[in-house]
PDB file of C-alpha atoms in Angstrom:
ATOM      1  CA  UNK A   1     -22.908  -3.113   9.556  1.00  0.00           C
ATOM      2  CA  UNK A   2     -23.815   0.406  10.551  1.00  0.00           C
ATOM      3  CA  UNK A   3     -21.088   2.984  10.309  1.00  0.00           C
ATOM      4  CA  UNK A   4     -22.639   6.331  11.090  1.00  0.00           C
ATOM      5  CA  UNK A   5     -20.806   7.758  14.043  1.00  0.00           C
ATOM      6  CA  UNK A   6     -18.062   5.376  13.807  1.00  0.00           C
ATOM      7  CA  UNK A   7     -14.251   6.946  14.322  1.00  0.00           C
ATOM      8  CA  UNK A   8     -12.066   5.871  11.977  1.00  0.00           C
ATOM      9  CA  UNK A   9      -8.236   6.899  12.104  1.00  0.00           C
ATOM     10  CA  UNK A  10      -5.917   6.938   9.380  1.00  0.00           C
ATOM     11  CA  UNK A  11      -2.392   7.266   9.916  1.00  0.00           C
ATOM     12  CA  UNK A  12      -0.388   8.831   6.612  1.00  0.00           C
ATOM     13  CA  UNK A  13      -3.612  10.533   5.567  1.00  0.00           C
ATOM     14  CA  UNK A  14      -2.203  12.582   3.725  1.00  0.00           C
ATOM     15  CA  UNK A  15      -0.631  10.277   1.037  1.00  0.00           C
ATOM     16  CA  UNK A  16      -1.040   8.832  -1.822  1.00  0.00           C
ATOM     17  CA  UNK A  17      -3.291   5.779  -0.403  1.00  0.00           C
ATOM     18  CA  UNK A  18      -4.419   7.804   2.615  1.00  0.00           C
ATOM     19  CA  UNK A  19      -7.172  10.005   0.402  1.00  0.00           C
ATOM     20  CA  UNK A  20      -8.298   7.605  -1.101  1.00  0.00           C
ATOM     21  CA  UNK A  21      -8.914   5.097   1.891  1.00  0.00           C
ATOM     22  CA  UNK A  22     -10.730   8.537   3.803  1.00  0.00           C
ATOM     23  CA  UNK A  23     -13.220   9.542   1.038  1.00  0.00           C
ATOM     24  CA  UNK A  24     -13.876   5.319   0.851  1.00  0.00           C
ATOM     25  CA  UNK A  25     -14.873   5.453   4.609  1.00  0.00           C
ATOM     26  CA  UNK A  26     -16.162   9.282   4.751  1.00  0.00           C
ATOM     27  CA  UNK A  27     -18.332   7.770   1.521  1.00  0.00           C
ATOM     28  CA  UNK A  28     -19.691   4.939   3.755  1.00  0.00           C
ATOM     29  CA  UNK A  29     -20.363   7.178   6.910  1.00  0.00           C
ATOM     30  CA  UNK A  30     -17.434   7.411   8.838  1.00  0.00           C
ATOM     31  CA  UNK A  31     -15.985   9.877  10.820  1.00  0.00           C
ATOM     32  CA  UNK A  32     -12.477   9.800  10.025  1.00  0.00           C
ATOM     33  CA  UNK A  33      -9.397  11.609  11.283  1.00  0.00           C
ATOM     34  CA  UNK A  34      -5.591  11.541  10.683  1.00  0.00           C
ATOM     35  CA  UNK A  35      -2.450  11.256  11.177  1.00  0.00           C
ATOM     36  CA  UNK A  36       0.828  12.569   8.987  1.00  0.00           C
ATOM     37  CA  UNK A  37       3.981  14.110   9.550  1.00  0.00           C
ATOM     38  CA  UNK A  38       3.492  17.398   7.486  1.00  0.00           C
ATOM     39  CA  UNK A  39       1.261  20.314   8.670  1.00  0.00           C
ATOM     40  CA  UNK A  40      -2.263  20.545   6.961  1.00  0.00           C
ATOM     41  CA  UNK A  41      -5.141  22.519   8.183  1.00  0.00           C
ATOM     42  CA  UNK A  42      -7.855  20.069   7.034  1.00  0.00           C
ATOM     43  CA  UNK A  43     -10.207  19.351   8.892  1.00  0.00           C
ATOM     44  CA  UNK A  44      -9.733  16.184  11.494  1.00  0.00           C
ATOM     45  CA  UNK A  45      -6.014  15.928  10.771  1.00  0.00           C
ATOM     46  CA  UNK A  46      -3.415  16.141  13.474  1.00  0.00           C
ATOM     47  CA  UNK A  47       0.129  16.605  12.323  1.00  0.00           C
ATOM     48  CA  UNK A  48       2.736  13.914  14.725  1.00  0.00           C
ATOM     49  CA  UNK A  49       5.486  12.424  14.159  1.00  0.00           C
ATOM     50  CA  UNK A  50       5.138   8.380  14.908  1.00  0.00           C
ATOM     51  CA  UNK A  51       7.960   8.590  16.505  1.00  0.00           C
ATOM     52  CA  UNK A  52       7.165  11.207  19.462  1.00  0.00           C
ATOM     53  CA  UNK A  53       5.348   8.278  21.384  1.00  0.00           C
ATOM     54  CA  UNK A  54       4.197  10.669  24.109  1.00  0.00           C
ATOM     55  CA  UNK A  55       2.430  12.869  21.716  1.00  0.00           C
ATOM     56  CA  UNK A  56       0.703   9.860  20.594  1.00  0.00           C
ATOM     57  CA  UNK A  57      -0.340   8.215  23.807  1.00  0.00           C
ATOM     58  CA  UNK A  58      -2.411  11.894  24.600  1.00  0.00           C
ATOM     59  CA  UNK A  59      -3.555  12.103  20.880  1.00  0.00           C
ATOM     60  CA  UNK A  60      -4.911   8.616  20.970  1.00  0.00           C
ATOM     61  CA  UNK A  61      -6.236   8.950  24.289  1.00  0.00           C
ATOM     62  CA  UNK A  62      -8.394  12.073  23.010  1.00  0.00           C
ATOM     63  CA  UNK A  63      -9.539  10.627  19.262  1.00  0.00           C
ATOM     64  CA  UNK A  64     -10.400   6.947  21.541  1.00  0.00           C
ATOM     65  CA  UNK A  65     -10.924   5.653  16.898  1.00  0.00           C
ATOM     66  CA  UNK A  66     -13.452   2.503  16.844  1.00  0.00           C
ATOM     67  CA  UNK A  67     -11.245   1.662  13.849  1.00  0.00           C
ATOM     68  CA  UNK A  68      -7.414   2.416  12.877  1.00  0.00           C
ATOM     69  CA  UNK A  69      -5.961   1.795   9.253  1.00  0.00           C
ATOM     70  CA  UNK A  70      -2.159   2.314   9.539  1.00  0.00           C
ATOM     71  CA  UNK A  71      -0.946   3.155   6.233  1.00  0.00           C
ATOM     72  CA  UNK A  72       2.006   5.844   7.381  1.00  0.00           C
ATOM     73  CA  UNK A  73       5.345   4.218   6.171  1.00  0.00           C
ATOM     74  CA  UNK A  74       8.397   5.071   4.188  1.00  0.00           C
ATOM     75  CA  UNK A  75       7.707   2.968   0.801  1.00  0.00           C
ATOM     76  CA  UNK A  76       9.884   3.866  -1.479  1.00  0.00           C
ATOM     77  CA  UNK A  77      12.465   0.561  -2.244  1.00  0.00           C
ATOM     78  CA  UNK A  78      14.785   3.204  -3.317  1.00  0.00           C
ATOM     79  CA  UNK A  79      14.993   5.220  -0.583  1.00  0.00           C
ATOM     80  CA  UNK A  80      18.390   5.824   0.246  1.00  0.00           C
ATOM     81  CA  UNK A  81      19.035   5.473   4.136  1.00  0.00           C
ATOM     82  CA  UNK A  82      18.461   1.801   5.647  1.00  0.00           C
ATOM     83  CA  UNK A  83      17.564   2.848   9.034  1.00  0.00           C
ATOM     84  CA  UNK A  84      14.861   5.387   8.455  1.00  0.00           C
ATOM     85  CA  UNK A  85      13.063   1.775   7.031  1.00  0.00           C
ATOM     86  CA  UNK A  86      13.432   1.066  10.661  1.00  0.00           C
ATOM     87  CA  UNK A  87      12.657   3.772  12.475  1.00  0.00           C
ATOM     88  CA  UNK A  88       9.362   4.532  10.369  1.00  0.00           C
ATOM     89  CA  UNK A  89       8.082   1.241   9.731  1.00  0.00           C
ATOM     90  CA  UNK A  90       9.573  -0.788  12.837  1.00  0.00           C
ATOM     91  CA  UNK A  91       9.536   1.654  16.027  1.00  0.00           C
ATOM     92  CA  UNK A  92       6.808   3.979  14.419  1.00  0.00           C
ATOM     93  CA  UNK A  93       4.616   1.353  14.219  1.00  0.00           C
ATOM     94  CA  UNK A  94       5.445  -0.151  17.714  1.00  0.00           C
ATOM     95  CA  UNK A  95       4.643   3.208  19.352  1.00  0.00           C
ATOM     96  CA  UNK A  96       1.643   3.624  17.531  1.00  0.00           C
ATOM     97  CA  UNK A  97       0.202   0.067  18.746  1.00  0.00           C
ATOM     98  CA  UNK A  98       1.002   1.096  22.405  1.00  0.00           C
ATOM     99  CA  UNK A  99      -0.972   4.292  22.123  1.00  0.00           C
ATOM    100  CA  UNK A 100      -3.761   2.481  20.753  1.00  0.00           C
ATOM    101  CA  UNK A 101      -3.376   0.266  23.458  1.00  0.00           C
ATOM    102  CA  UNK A 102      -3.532   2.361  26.161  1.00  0.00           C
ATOM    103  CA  UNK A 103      -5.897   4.796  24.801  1.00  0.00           C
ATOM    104  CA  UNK A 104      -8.553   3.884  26.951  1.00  0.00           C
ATOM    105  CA  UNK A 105     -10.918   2.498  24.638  1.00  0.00           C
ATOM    106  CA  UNK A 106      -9.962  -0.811  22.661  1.00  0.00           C
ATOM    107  CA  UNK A 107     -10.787  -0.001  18.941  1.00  0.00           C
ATOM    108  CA  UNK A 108     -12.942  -2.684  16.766  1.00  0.00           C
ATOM    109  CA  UNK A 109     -10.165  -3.598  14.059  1.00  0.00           C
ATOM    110  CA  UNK A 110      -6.927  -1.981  13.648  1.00  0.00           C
ATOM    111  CA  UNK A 111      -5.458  -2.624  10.140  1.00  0.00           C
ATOM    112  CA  UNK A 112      -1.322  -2.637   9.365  1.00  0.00           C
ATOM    113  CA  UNK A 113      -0.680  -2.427   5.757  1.00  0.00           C
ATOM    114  CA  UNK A 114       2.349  -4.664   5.728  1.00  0.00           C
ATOM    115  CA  UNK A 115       3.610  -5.315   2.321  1.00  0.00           C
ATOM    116  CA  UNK A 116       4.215  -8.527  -0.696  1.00  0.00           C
ATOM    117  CA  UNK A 117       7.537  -7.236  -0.417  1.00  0.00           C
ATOM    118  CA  UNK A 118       8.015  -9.723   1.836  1.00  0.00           C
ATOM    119  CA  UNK A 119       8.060 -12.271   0.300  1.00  0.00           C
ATOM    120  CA  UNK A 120      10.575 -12.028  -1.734  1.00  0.00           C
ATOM    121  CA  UNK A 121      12.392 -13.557  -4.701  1.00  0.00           C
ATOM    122  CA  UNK A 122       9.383 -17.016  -4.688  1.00  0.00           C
ATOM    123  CA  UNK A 123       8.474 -16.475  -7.657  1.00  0.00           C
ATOM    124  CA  UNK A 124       7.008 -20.352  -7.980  1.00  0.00           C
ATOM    125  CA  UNK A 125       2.735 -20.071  -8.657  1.00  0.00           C
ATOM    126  CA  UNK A 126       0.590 -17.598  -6.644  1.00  0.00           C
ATOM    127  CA  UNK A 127       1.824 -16.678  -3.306  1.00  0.00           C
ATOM    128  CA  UNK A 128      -0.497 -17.100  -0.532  1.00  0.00           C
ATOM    129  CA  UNK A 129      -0.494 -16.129   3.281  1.00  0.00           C
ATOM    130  CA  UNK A 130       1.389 -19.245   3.936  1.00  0.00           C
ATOM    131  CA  UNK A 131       4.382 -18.598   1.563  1.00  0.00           C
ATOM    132  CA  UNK A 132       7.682 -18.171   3.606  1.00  0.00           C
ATOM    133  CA  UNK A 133       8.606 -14.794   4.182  1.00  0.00           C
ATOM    134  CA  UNK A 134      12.297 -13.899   2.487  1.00  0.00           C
ATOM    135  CA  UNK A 135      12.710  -9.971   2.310  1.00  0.00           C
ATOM    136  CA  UNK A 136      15.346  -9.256  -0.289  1.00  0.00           C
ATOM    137  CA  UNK A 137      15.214  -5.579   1.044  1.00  0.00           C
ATOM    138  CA  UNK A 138      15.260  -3.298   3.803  1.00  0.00           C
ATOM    139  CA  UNK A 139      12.152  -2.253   3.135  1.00  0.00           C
ATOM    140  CA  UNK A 140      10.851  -5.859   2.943  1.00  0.00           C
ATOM    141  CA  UNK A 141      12.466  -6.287   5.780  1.00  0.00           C
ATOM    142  CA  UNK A 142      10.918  -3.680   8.010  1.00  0.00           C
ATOM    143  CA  UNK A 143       7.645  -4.718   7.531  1.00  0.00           C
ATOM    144  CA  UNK A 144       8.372  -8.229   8.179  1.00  0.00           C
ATOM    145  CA  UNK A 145       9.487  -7.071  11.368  1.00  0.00           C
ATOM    146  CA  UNK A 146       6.973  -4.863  11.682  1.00  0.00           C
ATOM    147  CA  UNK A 147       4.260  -7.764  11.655  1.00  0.00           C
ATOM    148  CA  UNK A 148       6.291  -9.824  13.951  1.00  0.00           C
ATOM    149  CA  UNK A 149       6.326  -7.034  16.229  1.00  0.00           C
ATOM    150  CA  UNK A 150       2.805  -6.633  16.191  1.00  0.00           C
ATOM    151  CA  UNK A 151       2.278 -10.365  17.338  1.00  0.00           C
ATOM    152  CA  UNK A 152       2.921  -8.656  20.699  1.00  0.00           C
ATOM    153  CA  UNK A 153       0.042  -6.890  20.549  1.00  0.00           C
ATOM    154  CA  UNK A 154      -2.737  -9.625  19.580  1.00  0.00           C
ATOM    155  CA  UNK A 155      -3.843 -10.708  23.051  1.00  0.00           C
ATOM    156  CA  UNK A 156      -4.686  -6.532  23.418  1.00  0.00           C
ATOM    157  CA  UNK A 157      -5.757  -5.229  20.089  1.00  0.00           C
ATOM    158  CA  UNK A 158      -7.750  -6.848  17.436  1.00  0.00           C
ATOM    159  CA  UNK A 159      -5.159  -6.716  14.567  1.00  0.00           C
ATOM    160  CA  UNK A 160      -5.550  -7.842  10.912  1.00  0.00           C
ATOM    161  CA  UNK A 161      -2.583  -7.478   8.529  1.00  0.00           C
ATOM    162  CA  UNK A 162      -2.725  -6.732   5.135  1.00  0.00           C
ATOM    163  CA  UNK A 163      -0.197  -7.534   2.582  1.00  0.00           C
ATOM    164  CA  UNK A 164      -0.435  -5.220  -0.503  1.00  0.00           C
ATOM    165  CA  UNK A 165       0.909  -6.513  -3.757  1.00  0.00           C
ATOM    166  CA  UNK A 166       1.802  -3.293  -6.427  1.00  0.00           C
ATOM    167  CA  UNK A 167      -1.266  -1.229  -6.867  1.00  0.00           C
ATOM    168  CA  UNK A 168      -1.427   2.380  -8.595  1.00  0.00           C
ATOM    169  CA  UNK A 169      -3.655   4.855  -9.963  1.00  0.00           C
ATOM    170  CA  UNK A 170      -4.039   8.995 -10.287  1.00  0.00           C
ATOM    171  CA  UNK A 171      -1.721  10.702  -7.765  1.00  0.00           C
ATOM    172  CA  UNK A 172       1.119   8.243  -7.097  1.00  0.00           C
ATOM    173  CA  UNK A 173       4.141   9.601  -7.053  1.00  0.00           C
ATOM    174  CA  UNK A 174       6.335   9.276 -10.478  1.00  0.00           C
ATOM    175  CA  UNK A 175       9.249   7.617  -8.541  1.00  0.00           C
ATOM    176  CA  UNK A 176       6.707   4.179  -9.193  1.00  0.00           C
ATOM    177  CA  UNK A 177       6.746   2.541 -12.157  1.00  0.00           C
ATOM    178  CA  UNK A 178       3.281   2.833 -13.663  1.00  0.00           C
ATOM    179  CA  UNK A 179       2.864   6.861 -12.851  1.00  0.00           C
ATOM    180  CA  UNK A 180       6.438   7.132 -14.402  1.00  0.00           C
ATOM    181  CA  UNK A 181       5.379   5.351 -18.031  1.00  0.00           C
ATOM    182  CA  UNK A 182       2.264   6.872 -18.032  1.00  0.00           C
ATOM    183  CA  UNK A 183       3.335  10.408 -17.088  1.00  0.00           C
ATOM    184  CA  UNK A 184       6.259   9.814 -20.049  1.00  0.00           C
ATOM    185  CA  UNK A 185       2.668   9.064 -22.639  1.00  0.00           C
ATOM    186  CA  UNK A 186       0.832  12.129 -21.146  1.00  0.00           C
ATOM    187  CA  UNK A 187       3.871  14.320 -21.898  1.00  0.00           C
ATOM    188  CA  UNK A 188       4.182  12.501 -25.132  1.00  0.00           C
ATOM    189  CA  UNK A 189       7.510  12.007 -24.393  1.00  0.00           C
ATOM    190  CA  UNK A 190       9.515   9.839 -27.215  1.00  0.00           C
ATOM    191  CA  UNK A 191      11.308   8.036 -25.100  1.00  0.00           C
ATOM    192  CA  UNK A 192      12.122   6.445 -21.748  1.00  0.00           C
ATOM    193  CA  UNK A 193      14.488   4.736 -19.370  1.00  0.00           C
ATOM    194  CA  UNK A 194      13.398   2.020 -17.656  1.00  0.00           C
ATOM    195  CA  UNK A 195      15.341  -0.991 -15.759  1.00  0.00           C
ATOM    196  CA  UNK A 196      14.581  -4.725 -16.398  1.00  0.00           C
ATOM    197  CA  UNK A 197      11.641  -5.120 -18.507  1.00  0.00           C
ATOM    198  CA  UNK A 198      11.131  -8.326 -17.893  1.00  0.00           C
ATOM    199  CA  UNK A 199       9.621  -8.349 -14.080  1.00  0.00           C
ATOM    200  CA  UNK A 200       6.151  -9.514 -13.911  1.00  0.00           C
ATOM    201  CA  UNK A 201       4.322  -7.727 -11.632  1.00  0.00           C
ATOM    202  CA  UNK A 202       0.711  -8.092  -9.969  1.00  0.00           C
ATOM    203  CA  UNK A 203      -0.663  -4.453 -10.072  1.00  0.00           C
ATOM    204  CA  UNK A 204      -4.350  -3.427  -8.685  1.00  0.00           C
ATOM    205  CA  UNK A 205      -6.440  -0.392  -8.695  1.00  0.00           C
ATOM    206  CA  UNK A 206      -5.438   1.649  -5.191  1.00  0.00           C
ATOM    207  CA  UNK A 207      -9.820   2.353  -5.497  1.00  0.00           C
ATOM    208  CA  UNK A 208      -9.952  -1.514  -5.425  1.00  0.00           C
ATOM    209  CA  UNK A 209      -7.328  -1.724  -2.949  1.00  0.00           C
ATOM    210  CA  UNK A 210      -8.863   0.679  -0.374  1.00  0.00           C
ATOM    211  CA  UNK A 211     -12.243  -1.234  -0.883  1.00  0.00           C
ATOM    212  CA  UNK A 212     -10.280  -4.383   0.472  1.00  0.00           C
ATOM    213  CA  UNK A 213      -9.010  -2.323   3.194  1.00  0.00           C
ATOM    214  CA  UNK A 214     -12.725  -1.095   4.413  1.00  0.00           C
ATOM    215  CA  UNK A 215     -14.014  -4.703   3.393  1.00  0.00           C
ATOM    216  CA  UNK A 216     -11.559  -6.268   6.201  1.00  0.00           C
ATOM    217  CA  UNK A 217     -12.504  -3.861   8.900  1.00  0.00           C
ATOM    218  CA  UNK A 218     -15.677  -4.624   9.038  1.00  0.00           C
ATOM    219  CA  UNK A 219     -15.166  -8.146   8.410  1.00  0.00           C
ATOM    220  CA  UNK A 220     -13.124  -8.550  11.084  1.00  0.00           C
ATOM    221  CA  UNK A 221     -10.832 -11.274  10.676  1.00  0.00           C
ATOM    222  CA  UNK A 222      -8.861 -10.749  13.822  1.00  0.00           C
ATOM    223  CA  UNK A 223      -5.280 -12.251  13.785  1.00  0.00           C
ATOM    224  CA  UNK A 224      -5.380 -12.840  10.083  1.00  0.00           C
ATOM    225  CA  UNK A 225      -2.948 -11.842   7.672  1.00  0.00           C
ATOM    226  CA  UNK A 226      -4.665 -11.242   4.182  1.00  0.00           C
ATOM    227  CA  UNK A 227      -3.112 -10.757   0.375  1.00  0.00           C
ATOM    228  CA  UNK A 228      -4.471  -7.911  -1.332  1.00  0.00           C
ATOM    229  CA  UNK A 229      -3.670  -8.923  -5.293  1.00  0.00           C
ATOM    230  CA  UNK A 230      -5.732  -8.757  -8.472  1.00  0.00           C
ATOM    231  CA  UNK A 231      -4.149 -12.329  -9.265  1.00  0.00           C
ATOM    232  CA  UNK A 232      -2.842 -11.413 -12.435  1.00  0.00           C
ATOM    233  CA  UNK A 233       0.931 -10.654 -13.493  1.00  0.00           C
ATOM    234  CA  UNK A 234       1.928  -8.516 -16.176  1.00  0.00           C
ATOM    235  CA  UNK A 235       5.607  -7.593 -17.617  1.00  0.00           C
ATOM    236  CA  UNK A 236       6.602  -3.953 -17.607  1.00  0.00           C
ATOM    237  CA  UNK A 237       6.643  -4.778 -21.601  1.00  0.00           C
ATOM    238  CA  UNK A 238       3.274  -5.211 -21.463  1.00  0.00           C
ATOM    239  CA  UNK A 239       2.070  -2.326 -19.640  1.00  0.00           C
ATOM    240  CA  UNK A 240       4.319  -0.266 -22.318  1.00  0.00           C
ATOM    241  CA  UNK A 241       2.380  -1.929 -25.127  1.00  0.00           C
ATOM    242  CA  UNK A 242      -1.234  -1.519 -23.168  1.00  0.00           C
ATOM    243  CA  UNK A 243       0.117   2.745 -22.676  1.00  0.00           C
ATOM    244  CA  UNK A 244       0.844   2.630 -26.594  1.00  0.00           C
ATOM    245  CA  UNK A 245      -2.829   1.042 -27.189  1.00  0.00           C
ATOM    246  CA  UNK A 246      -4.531   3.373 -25.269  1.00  0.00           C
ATOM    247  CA  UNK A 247      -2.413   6.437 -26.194  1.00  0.00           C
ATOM    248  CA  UNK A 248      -2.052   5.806 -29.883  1.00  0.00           C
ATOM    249  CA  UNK A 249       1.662   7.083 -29.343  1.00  0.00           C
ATOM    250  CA  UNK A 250       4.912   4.869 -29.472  1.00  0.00           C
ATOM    251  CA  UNK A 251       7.907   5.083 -27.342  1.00  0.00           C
ATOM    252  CA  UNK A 252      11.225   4.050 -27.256  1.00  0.00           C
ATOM    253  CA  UNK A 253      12.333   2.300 -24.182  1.00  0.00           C
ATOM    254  CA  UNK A 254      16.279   2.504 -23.500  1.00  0.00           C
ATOM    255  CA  UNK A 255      17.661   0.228 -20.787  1.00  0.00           C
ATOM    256  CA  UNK A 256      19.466   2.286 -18.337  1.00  0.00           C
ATOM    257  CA  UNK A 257      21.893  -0.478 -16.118  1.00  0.00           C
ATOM    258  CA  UNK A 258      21.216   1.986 -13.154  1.00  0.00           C
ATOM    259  CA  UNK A 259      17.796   1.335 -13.106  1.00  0.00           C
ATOM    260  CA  UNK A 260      18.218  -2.691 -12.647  1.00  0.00           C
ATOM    261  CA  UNK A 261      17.911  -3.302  -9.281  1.00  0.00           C
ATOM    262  CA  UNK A 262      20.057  -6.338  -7.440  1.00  0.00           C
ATOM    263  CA  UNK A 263      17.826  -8.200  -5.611  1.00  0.00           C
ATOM    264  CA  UNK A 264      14.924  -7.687  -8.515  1.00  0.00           C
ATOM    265  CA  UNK A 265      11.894 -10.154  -7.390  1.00  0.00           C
ATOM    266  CA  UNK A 266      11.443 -11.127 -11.050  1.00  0.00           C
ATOM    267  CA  UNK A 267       7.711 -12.268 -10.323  1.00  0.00           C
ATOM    268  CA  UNK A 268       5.036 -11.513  -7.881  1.00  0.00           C
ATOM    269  CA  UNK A 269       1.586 -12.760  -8.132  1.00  0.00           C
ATOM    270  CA  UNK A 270      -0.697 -12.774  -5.523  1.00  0.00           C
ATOM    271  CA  UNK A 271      -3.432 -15.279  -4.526  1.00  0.00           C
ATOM    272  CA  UNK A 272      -6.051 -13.253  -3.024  1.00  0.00           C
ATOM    273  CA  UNK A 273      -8.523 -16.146  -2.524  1.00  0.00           C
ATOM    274  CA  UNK A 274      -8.940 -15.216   1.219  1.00  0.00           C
ATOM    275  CA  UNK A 275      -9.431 -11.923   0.727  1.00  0.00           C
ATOM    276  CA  UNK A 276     -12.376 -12.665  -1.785  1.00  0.00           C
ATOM    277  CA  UNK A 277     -13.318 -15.713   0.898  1.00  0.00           C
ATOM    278  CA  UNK A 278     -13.812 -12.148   3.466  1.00  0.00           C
ATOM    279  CA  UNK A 279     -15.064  -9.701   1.260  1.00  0.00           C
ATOM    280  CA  UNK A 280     -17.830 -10.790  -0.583  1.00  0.00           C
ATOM    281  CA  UNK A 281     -17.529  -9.569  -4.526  1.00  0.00           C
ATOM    282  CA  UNK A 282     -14.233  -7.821  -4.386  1.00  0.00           C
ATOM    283  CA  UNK A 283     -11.870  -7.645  -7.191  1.00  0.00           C
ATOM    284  CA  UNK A 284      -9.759  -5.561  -8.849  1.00  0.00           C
ATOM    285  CA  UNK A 285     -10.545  -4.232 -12.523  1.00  0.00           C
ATOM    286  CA  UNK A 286      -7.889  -5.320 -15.564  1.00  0.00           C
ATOM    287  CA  UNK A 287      -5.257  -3.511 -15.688  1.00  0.00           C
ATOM    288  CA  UNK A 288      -5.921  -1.607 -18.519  1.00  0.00           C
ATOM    289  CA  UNK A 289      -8.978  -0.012 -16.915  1.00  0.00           C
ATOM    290  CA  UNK A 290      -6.872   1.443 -14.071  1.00  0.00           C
ATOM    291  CA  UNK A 291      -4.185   2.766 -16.507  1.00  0.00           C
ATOM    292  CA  UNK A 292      -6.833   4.044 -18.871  1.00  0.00           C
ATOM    293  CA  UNK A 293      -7.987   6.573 -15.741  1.00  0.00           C
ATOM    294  CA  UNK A 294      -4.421   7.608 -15.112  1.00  0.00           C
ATOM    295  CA  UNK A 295      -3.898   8.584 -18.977  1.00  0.00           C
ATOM    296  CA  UNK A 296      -7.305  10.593 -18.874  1.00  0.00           C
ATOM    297  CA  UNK A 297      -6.881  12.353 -15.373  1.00  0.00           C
ATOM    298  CA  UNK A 298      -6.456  16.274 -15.350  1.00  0.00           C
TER     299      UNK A 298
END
């Protein structure tokens, strides 16, 4: 597929998986733009709030993207009011899908990062695209509504969902897991709170995971929802024990109660077999690899 001269929009540009997914596509020949809710003055950004839906019907009508990756969302479990879950990741989205649709031009793929979040406490085997859905949060929940809500939308815009299991790397914020251990090694800190140690967790590379994410829009796989997982689970005790490795440093972990979420999904392992079946020789590097690059970075 040629991408020279191809628009590409990115909504949440500006965060953590936003860079990364614009220098994938700027490195493959896109043009990209984007969206976020703080003011920037790089180039090809436009600062909007998702939800000022006039604003976006005339932005969208202007930019006319070939391709839209909406990655704008509040993320963090912990975040402490319910309804801004809602308003971001619900109506946001909604009135971002209408200004797409009405933007004059219908794009080639529009991607919604959705989220393994939704499916819940299963924690039977690999979950694949046709586990049941049971959100054991409001997050979870707003982005199962979110793709039920886009439904509405298929017969008018070629949609693909993606559900993103954990994934991490240089640059996420230290309110995740990972960046929090591994910032805790760089500082040589000597010890650490952490909640339940024993949740297994399937973590990729967010440079693997933003390959997926350019993989599927040109693949195309139009009313599809699609895993994005390396397929391997490991327990926060192991990624402590993979830090000390690599580090050469030891740390005490302390149990803090407030840290133990109700509602913990004690396993999550994706089966990304469709997304390899789409994407021909994608994967995700161990584990180790990814937090090897985190330890290192400036």
């Amino acid at each position: 597929m040629t991408t020279a001269g191809k628009r590409a929009l990115i909504t949440g540009i500006q965060g953590f998986t936003g860079r990364y997914m614009a220098a994938e596509l700027k490195a493959y020949g896109y043009e990209v733009s984007g969206l976020g809710s703080q003011p920037s003055d790089e180039a090809g950004y436009h600062q909007i709030d998702l939800a000022d839906g006039l604003g976006l019907h005339a932005l969208l009508a202007t930019l006319q993207p070939d391709f839209v990756v909406h990655l704008a969302a509040l993320a963090f479990v912990g975040h402490g009011t319910p309804e801004a879950f809602y308003q971001v990741n619900l109506i946001g989205t909604r009135n971002l899908l209408d200004a797409i649709a009405n933007c004059g031009k219908t794009p080639s793929c529009v991607l919604l990062a959705s989220s393994a979040n939704v499916y819940g406490n299963t924690s039977s085997g690999l979950l694949d695209e046709t586990t049941v859905p049971a959100p054991a949060n409001d997050y979870a929940v707003s982005k199962l509504a979110m793709e039920y809500m886009a439904n509405l939308w298929r017969d008018r815009l070629p949609l693909v969902i993606a559900r993103p299991f954990n994934y991490t790397g240089v640059g996420q914020a230290e309110n995740f897991l990972l960046p929090k251990i591994v910032s805790h090694f760089r500082r040589k800190a000597e010890r650490i709170e952490l909640g339940n140690l024993d949740v297994w967790r399937d973590f990729s590379d967010v440079r693997a995971l933003v390959k997926a994410y350019r993989g599927l829009l040109e693949a195309k796989p139009i009313g599809h929802t699609v895993n994005v997982s390396s397929g391997n689970v490991h327990s926060l005790r192991e990624v402590i024990a993979m830090c000390e490795r690599l580090s050469g440093r030891k740390i005490v972990v302390e149990v803090n109660p407030a840290f133990v979420r109700e509602n913990e999904v004690k396993t999550l392992c994706g089966d990304n077999s469709r997304l390899k079946s789409l994407v021909a020789g994608w994967q995700a590097p161990p584990l180790e690899e990814t937090l090897n690059w985190m330890l290192a970075a400036e």
